[in-house]
Coordinates of C-alpha atoms and ligand atoms in Angstrom, one line a residue:
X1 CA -24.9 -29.2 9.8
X2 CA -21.8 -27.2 8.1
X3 CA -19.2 -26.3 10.9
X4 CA -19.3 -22.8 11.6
X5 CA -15.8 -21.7 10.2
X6 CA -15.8 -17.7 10.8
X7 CA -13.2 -15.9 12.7
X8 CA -15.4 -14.4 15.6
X9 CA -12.5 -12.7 17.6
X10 CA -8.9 -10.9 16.4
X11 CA -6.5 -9.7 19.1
X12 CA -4.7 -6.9 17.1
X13 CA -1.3 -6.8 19.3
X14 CA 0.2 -3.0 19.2
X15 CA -1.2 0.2 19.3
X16 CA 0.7 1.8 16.7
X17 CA 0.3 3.0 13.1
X18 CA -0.1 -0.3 12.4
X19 CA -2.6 -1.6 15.0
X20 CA -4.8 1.3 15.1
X21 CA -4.6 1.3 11.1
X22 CA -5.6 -2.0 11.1
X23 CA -8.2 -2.1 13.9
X24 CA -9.8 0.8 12.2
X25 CA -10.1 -1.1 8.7
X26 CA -11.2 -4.7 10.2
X27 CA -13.9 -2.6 12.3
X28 CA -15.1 -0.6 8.5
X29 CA -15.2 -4.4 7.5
X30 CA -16.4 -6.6 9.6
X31 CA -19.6 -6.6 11.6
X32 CA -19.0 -5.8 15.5
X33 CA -22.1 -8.3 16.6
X34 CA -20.0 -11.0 14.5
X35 CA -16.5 -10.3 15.1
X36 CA -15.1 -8.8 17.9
X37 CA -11.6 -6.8 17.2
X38 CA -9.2 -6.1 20.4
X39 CA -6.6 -3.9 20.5
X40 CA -3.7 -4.4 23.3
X41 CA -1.2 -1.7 23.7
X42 CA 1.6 -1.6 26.3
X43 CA 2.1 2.5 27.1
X44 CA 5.1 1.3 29.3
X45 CA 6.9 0.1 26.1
X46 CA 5.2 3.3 23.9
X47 CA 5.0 2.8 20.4
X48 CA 7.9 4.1 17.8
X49 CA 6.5 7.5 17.0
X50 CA 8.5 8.5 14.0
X51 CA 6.2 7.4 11.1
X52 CA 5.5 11.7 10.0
X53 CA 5.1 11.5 6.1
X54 CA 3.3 9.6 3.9
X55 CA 2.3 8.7 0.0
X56 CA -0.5 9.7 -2.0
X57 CA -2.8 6.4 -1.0
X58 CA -3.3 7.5 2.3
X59 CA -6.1 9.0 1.1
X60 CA -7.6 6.0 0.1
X61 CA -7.7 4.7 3.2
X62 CA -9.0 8.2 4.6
X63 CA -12.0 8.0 1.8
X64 CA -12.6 4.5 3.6
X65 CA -12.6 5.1 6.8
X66 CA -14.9 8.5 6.3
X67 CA -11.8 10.8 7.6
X68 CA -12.8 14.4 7.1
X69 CA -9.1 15.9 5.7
X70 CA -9.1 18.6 7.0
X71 CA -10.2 18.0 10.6
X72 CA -7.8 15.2 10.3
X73 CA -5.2 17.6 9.8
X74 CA -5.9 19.6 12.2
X75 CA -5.8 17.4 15.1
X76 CA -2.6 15.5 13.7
X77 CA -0.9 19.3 13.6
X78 CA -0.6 17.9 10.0
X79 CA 0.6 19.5 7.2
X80 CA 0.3 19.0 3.1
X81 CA 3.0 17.1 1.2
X82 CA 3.4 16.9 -2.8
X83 CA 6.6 15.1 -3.0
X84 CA 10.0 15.0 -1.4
X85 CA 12.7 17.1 -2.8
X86 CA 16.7 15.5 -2.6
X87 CA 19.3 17.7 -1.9
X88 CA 23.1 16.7 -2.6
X89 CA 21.7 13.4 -3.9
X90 CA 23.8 12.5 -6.7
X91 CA 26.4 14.5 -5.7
X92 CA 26.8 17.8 -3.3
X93 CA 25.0 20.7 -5.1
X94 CA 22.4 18.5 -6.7
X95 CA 18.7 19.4 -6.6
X96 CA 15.6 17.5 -7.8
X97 CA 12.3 16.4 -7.2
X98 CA 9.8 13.1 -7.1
X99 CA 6.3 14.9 -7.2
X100 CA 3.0 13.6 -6.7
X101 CA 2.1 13.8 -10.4
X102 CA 3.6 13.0 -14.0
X103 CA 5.3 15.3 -15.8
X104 CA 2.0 16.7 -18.1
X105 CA 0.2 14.4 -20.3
X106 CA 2.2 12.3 -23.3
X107 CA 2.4 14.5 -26.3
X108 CA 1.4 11.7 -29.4
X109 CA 1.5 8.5 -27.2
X110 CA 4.3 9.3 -25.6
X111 CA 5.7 10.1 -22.3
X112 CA 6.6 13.8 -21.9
X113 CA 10.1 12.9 -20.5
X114 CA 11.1 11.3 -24.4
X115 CA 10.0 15.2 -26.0
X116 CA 12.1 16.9 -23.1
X117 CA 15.4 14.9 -24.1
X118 CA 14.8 15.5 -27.1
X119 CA 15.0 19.2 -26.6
X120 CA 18.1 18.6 -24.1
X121 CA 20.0 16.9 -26.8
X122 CA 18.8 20.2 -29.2
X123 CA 20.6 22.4 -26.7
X124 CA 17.5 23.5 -24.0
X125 CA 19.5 22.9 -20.5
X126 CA 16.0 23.0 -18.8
X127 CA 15.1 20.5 -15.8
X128 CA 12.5 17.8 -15.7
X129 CA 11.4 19.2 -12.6
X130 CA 10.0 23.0 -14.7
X131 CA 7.4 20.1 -16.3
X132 CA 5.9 18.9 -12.5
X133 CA 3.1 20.7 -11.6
X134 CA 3.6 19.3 -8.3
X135 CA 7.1 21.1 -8.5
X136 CA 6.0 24.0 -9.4
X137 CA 3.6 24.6 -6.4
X138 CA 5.9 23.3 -3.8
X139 CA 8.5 25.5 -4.8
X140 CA 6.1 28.3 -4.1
X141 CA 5.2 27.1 -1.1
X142 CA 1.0 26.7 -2.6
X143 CA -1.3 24.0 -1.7
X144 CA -5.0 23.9 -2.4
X145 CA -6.7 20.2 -3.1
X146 CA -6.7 19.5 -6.6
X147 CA -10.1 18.8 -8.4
X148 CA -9.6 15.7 -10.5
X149 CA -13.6 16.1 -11.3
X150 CA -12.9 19.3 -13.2
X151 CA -10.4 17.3 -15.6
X152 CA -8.3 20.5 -15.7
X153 CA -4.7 20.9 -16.2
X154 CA -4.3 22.5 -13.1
X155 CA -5.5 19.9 -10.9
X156 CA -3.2 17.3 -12.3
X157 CA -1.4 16.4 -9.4
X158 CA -1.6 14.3 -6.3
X159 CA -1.0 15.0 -2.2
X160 CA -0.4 13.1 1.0
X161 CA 0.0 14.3 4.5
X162 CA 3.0 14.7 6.7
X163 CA 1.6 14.7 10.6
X164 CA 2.5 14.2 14.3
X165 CA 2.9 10.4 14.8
X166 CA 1.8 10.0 18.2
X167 CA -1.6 12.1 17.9
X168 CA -2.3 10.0 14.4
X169 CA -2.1 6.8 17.2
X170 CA -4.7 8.9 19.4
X171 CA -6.7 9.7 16.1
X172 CA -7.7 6.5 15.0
X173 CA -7.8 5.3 18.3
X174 CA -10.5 7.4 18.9
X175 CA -12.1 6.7 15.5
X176 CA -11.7 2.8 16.2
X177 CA -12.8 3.1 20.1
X178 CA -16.1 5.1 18.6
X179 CA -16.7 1.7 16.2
X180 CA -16.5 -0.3 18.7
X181 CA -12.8 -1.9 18.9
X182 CA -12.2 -2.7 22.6
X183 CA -8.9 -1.6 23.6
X184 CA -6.8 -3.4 26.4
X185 CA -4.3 -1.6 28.3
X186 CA -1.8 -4.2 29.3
X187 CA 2.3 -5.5 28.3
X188 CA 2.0 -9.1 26.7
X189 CA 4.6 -11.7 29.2
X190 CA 3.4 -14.8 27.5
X191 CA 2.1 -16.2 24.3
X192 CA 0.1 -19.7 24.0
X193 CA -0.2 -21.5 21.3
X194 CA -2.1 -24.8 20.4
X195 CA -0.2 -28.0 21.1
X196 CA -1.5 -29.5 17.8
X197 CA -1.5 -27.4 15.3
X198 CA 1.0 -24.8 16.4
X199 CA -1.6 -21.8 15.8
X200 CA -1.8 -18.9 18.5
X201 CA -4.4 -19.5 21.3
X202 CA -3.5 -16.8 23.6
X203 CA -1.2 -13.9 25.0
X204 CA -1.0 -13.0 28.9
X205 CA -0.5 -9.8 30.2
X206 CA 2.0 -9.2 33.2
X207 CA -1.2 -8.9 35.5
X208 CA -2.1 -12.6 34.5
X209 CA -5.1 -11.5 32.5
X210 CA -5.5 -13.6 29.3
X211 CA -6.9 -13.0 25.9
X212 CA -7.4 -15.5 22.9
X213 CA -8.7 -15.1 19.9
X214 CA -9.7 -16.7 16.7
X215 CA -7.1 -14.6 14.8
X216 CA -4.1 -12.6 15.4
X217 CA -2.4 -9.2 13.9
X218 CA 0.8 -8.8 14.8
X219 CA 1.9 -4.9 14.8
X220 CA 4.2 -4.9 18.1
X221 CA 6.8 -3.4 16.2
X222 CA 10.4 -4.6 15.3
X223 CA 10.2 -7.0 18.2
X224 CA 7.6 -9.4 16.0
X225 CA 6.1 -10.8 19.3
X226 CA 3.8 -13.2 18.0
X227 CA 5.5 -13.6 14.2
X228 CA 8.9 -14.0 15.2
X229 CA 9.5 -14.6 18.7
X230 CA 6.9 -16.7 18.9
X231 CA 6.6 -18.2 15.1
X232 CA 10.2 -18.0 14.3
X233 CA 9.4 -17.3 10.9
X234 CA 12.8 -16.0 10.2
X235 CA 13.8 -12.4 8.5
X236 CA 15.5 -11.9 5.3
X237 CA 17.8 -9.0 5.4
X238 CA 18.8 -6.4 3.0
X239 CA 21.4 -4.5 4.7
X240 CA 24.0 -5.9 1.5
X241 CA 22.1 -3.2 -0.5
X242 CA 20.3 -0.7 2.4
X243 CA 23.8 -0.3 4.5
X244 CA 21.4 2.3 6.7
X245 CA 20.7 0.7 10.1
X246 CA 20.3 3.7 12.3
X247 CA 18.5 7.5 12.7
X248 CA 18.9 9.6 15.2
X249 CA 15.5 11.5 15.5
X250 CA 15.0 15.0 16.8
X251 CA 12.1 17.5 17.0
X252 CA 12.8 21.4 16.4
X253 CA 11.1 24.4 16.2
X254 CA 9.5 25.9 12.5
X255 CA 11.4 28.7 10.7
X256 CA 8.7 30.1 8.5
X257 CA 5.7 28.8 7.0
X258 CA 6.4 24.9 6.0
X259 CA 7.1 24.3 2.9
X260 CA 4.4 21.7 1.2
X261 CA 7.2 18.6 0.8
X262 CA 9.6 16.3 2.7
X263 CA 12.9 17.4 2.0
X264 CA 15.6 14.4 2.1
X265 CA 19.4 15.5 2.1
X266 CA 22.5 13.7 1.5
X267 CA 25.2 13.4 4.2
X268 CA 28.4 11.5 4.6
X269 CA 27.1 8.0 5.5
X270 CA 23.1 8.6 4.8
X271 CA 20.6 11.1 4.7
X272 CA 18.6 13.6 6.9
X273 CA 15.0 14.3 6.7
X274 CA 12.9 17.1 7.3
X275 CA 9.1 16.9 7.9
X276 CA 7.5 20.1 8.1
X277 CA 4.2 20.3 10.5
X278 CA 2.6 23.1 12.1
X279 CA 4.4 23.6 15.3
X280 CA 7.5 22.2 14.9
X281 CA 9.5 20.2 12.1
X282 CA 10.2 17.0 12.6
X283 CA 14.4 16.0 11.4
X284 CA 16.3 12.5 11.4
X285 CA 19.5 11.4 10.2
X286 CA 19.7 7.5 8.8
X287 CA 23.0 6.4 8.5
X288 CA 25.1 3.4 8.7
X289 CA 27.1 2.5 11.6
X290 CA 29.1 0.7 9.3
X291 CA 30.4 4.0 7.6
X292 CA 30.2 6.8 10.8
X293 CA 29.5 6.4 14.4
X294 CA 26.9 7.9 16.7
X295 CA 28.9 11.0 18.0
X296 CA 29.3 12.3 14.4
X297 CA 26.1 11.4 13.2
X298 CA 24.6 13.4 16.0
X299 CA 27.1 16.2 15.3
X300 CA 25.7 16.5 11.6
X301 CA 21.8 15.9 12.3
X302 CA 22.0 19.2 14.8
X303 CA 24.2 21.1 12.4
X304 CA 21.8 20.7 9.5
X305 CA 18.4 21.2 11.4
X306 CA 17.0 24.3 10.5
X307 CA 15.4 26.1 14.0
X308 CA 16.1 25.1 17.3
X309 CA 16.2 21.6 18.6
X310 CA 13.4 20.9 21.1
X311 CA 14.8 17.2 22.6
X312 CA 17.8 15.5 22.6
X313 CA 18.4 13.4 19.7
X314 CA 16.8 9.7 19.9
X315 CA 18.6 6.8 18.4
X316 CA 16.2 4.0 16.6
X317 CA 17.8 0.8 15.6
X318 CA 16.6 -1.0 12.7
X319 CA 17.8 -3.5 9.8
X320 CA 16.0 -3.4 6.2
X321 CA 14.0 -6.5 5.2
X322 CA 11.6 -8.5 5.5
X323 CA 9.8 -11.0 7.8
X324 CA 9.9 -14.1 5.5
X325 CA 6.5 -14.4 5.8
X326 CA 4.0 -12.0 6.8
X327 CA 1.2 -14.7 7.6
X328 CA 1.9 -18.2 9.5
X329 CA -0.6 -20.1 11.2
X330 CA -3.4 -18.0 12.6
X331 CA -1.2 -14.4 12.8
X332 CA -0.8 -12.1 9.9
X333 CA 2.3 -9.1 10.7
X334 CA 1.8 -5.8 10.1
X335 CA 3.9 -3.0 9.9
X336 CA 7.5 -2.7 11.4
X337 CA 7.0 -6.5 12.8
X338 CA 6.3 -7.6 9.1
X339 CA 9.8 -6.0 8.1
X340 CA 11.2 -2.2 7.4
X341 CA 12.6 -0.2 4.7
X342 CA 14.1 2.9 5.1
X343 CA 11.9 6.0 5.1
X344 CA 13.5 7.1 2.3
X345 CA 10.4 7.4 0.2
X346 CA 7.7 7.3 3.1
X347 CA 6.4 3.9 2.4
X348 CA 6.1 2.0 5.5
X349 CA 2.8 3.6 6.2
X350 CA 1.7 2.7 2.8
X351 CA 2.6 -0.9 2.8
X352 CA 0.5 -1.0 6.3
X353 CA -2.4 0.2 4.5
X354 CA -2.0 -2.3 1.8
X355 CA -1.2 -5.6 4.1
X356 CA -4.4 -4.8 6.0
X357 CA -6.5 -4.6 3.0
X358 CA -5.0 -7.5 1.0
X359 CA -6.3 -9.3 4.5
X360 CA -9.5 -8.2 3.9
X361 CA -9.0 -9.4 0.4
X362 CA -7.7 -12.7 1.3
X363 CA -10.0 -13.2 4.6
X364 CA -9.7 -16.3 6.7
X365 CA -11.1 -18.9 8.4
X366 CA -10.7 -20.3 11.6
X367 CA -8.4 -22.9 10.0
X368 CA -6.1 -21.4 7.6
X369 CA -6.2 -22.3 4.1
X370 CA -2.8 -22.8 3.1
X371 CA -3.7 -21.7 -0.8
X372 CA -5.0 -18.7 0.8
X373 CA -2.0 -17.8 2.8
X374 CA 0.7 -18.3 0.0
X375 CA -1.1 -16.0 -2.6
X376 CA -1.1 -13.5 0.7
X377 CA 2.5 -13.8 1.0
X378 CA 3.2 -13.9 -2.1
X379 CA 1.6 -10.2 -2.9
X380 CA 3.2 -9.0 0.1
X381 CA 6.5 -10.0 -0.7
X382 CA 6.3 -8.6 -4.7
X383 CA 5.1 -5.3 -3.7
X384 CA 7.8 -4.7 -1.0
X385 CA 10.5 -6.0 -2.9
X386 CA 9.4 -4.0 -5.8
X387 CA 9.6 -1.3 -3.5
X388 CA 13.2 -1.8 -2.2
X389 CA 14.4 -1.7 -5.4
X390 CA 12.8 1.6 -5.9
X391 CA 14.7 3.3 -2.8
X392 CA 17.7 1.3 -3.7
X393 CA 17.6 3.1 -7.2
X394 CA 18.4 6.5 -5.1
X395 CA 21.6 5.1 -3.5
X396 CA 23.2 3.5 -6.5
X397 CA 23.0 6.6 -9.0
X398 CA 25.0 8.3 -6.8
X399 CA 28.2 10.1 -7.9
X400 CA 29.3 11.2 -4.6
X401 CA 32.6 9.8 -3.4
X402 CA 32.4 9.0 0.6
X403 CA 33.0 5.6 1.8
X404 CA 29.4 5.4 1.8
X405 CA 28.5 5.9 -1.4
X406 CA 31.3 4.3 -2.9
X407 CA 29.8 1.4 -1.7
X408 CA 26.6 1.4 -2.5
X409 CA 27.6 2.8 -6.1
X410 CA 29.5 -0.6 -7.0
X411 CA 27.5 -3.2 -5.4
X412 CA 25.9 -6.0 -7.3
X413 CA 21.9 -5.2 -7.2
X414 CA 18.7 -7.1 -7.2
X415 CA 18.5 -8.4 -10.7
X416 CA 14.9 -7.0 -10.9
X417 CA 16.6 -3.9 -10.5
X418 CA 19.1 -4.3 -12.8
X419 CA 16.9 -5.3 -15.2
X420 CA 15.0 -2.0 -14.9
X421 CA 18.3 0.3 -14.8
X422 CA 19.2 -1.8 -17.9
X423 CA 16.0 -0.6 -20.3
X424 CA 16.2 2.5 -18.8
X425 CA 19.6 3.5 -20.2
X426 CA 18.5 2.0 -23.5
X427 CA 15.7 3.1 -24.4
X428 CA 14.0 5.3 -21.1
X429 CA 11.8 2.9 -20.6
X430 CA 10.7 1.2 -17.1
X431 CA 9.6 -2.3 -17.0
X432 CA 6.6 -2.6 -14.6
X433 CA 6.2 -5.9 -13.0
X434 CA 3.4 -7.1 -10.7
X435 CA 2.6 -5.3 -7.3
X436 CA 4.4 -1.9 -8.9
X437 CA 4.1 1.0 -6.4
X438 CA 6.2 3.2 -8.4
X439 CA 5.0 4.0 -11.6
X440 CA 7.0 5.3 -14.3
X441 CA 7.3 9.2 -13.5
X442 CA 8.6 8.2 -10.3
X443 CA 11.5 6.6 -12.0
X444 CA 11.8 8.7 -14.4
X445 CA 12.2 11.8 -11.5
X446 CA 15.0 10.0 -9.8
X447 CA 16.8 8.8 -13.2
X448 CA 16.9 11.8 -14.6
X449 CA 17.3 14.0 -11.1
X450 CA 20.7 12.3 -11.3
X451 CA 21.7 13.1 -14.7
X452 CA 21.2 9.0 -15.8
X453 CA 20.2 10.0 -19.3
X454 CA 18.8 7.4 -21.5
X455 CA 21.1 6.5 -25.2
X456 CA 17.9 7.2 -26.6
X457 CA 14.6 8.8 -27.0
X458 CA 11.4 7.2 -28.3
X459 CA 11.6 7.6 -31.7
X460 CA 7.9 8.9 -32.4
X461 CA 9.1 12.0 -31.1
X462 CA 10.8 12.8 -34.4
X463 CA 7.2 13.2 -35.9
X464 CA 6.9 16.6 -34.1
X465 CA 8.4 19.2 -35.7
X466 CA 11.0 20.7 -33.1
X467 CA 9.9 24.0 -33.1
X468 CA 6.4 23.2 -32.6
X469 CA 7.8 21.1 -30.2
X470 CA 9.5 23.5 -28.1
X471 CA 6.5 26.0 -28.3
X472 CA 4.6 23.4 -26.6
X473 CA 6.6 23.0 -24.2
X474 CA 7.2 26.4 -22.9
X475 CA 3.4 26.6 -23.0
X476 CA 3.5 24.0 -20.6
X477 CA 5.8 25.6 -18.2
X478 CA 4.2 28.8 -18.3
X479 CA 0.9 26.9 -17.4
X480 CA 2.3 25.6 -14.2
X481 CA 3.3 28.4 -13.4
X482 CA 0.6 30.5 -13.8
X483 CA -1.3 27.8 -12.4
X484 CA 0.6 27.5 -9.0
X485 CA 0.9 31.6 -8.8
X486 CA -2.8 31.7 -8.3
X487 CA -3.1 29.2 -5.6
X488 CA -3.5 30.0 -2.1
X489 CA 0.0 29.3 0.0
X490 CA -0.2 26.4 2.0
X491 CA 0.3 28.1 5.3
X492 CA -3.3 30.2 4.3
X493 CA -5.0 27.2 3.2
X494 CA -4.1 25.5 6.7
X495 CA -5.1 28.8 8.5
X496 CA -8.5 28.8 6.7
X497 CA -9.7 25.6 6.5
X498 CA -7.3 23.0 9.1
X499 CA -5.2 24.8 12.0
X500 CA -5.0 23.0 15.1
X501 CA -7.2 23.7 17.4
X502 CA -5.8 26.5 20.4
Ligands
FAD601 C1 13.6 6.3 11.7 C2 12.3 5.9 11.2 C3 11.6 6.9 10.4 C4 10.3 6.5 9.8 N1 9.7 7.4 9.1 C5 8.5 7.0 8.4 C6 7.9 7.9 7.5 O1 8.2 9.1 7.4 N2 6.8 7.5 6.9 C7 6.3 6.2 7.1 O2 5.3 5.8 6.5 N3 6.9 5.4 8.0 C8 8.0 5.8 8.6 N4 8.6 4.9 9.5 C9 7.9 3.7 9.8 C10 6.8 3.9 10.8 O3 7.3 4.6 12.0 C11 6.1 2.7 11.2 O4 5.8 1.9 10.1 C12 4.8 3.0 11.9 O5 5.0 3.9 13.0 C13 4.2 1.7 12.4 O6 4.9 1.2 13.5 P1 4.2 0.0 14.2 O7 2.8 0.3 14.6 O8 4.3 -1.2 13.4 O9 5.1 -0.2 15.5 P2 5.2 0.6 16.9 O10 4.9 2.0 16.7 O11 6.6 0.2 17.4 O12 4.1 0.0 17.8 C14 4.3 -1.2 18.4 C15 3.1 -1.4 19.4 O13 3.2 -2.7 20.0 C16 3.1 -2.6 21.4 N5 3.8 -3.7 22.0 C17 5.0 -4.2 21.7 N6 5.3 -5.2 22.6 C18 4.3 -5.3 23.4 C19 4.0 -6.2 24.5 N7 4.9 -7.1 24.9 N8 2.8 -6.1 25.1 C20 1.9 -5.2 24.7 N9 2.1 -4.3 23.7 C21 3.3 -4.4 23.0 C22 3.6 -1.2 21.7 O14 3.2 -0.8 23.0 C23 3.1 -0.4 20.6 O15 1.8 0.0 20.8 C24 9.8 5.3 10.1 C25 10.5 4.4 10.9 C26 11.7 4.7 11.4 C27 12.4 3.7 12.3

């Protein structure tokens, strides 16, 4: 008789994003008679709660899990997002914009950011940004969904979500509870593992109740419970090129209808979000303690927040990297115990979504095929280094002149990053490597949002006739903007179709 290899029981540790993400994708998966999924939470210890805005793929993962958008946003007290726009990036005074969407389609082959240098170096002083449909609605505060069906110019663009961390938890927790994911209320004292093999067989709880499983997720946060303090599998840090270690968090109350994007502003020695949701915003300053201290830091944060703080300002510790590997033995990490970048760009939530679904991919066994867990971390760690390199891109373009920046400005960089920088500035051109989450546009909108112009355009462009070109252009702009001008505004679309609930 062949043994009977399946995994018949995972012990998801963590009630987070992360474990009630990936509870709710193992139960979509995986048949409940076969496999039973447990969730164990510790409410004593709470779960990080800052996680507020996302990336377009998010709504992959709704479309998998059968999440109704709009009821979704409505009990998150959620809001629309099409891009983040960065103030004094570059240097004080400095505007642009990364927008879900390209810049409009490529005009002869090629991309539409080669025709509008051209026109630059013919004397037009126009933006990237007038070419972003996504741009052009946030800046007027519109937001329907697009139709990508209708194969229309005006529903060229993409959207994510920004939304209330702690009722997301309660969300899918409800979602996963309704499919039959057990949850277990409970803070883990103990962990066992298996004297031959080293795998995990088992984590107590401080009331002496025990729970093994076949198969472990780790998602207990920045503590790594099972994959580090228990697996040692050791962290590789980044801080050399992320110098950002620290946010202070605060909620505060909503001036005025939110705007449909994150909005990420320079300061001294980091940056400051702002996540607009329905009944508050949510702000944060990420700095470095190597560069500024606390009491200054908290001095800015409060000074740039734009209604009325609602809590005292909560300090999160945190060092960017990576867990060296994100699957050892019978335990795969997930979420802030696989590693953490810097919400610069919103990712974390993304690379959540992807882990658990490359592990659906890669599935195991009860014994883990070594082949199998290689190619798992070997994904994992090309798709977040490829995007490190991405929100290291925003700090080392910088012209501004605090300690800071002057840092981060001349330090040596990954070479994959180099390398990119490299063929940018000779040609405007973006090598994509494997596990890409950032495809051209997006580099484009942050090259060119700090004035890093290219030596060159593609050299096709010179078929066009300039005036033709420019004609085309300006049609282009007008479209977007007759485009956004007759969309609803956000705040009505959220009034008709998703406010939270009195
Ligand atoms: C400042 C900051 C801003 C961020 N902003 C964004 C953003 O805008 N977008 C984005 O995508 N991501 C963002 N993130 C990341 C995001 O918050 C996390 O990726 C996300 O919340 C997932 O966290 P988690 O579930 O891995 O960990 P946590 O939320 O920390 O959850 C850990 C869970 O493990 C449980 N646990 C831990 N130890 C034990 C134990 N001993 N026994 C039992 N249970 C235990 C806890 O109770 C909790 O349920 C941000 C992070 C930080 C620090």
């Amino acid at each position: 008789m062949m043994e009977d290899t399946a995994i018949r029981s995972i012990l998801v540790v963590g009630g987070g994003t992360s474990g009630w993400i990936s509870a709710a994708v193992l139960a979509r998966f995986l048949d409940p008679r076969k496999t039973r999924i447990t969730v164990v939470e510790s409410e004593e210890i709470g779960i990080v709660g800052v996680g507020e805005a996302t990336v377009p793929i998010i709504r992959n993962l709704n479309g998998l899990l059968g999440i109704d958008e709009n009821d979704f946003v409505a009990a998150t007290n959620g809001s629309f997002k099409l891009g983040i726009e960065f103030r004094d990036w570059g240097e004080t005074g400095n505007v642009h914009f990364h927008g879900f969407g390209d810049f409009g389609d490529d005009i002869g082959g090629v991309a539409p950011h080669h025709h509008w240098l051209k026109l630059r170096r013919l004397g037009d002083k126009r933006r990237i940004e007038d070419y972003s449909l996504p741009y052009a609605l946030g800046q007027r505060g519109r937001f329907t969904p697009p139709n990508p069906e209708s194969g229309r110019g005006d529903s060229d663009y993409r959207y994510a979500f920004h939304f209330d961390a702690a009722l997301y938890a309660q969300y899918l927790r409800r979602m996963c509870e309704a499919r039959g994911v057990v949850r277990v209320e409970g803070r883990i004292t103990n962990v066992a593992q298996h004297a031959e093999s080293g795998d995990i067989a088992s984590v107590t709880l401080a009331d002496g109740r025990v729970l093994e499983a076949d198969f472990f997720i780790d998602c207990s946060g920045f503590r790594g419970l099972l994959i580090e303090q228990t697996l040692k599998t050791g962290y590789e840090s980044w801080q050399h090129w992320l110098p950002c270690d620290r946010a202070l968090a605060v909620p505060s109350s909503s001036e005025g209808e939110p705007p449909p994007f994150t909005t990420s502003t320079a300061l001294e020695a980091g940056w400051q979000w702002r996540i607009p949701l329905q009944h508050r915003d949510g702000n944060g300053y990420v700095f470095s303690s190597r560069f500024t201290d606390e009491d200054r830091a908290r001095e800015l944060l409060l000074a740039n927040i734009k209604g009325e703080a609602l809590a005292e300002p909560r300090l999160l510790q945190f060092e960017g990297g990576r867990r060296r590997l994100a699957w050892a033995h019978n335990c795969v990490a997930i979420g802030l115990a696989s590693g953490f970048l810097e919400p610069l760009e919103s990712t974390s939530i993304q690379l959540i979504q992807t882990a658990i679904a490359r592990l659906i991919d890669y599935f195991p066994e009860r014994r883990t095929n070594p082949a199998i867990r290689d190619e798992y971390n070997r994904l994992c760690a090309n798709e977040v280094e490829r995007v490190r390199d991405f929100i290291i891109l925003h700090y080392c373009l910088t012209r501004r002149t605090e300690p800071m920046w002057e840092f981060v400005r001349s330090m040596e960089l990954p070479e994959t990053l180099a390398a990119k920088i490299d063929l940018w500035k000779a040609m405007g051109r973006v090598p994509m490597m494997t596990e890409e989450s950032y495809q051209e546009p997006s580099w484009a909108a942050i090259f060119l949002g700090n004035d890093v112009l290219p030596d060159r355009y593609d050299p096709l462009v010179d078929r066009i006739d300039p005036d033709m070109l420019a004609r085309g252009m300006a049609a282009r702009r007008a479209d977007y903007a007759a485009w956004a001008e007759r969309m609803p505004t956000q705040a009505a679309y959220i009034r008709r179709h998703c406010a939270m609930p009195a």
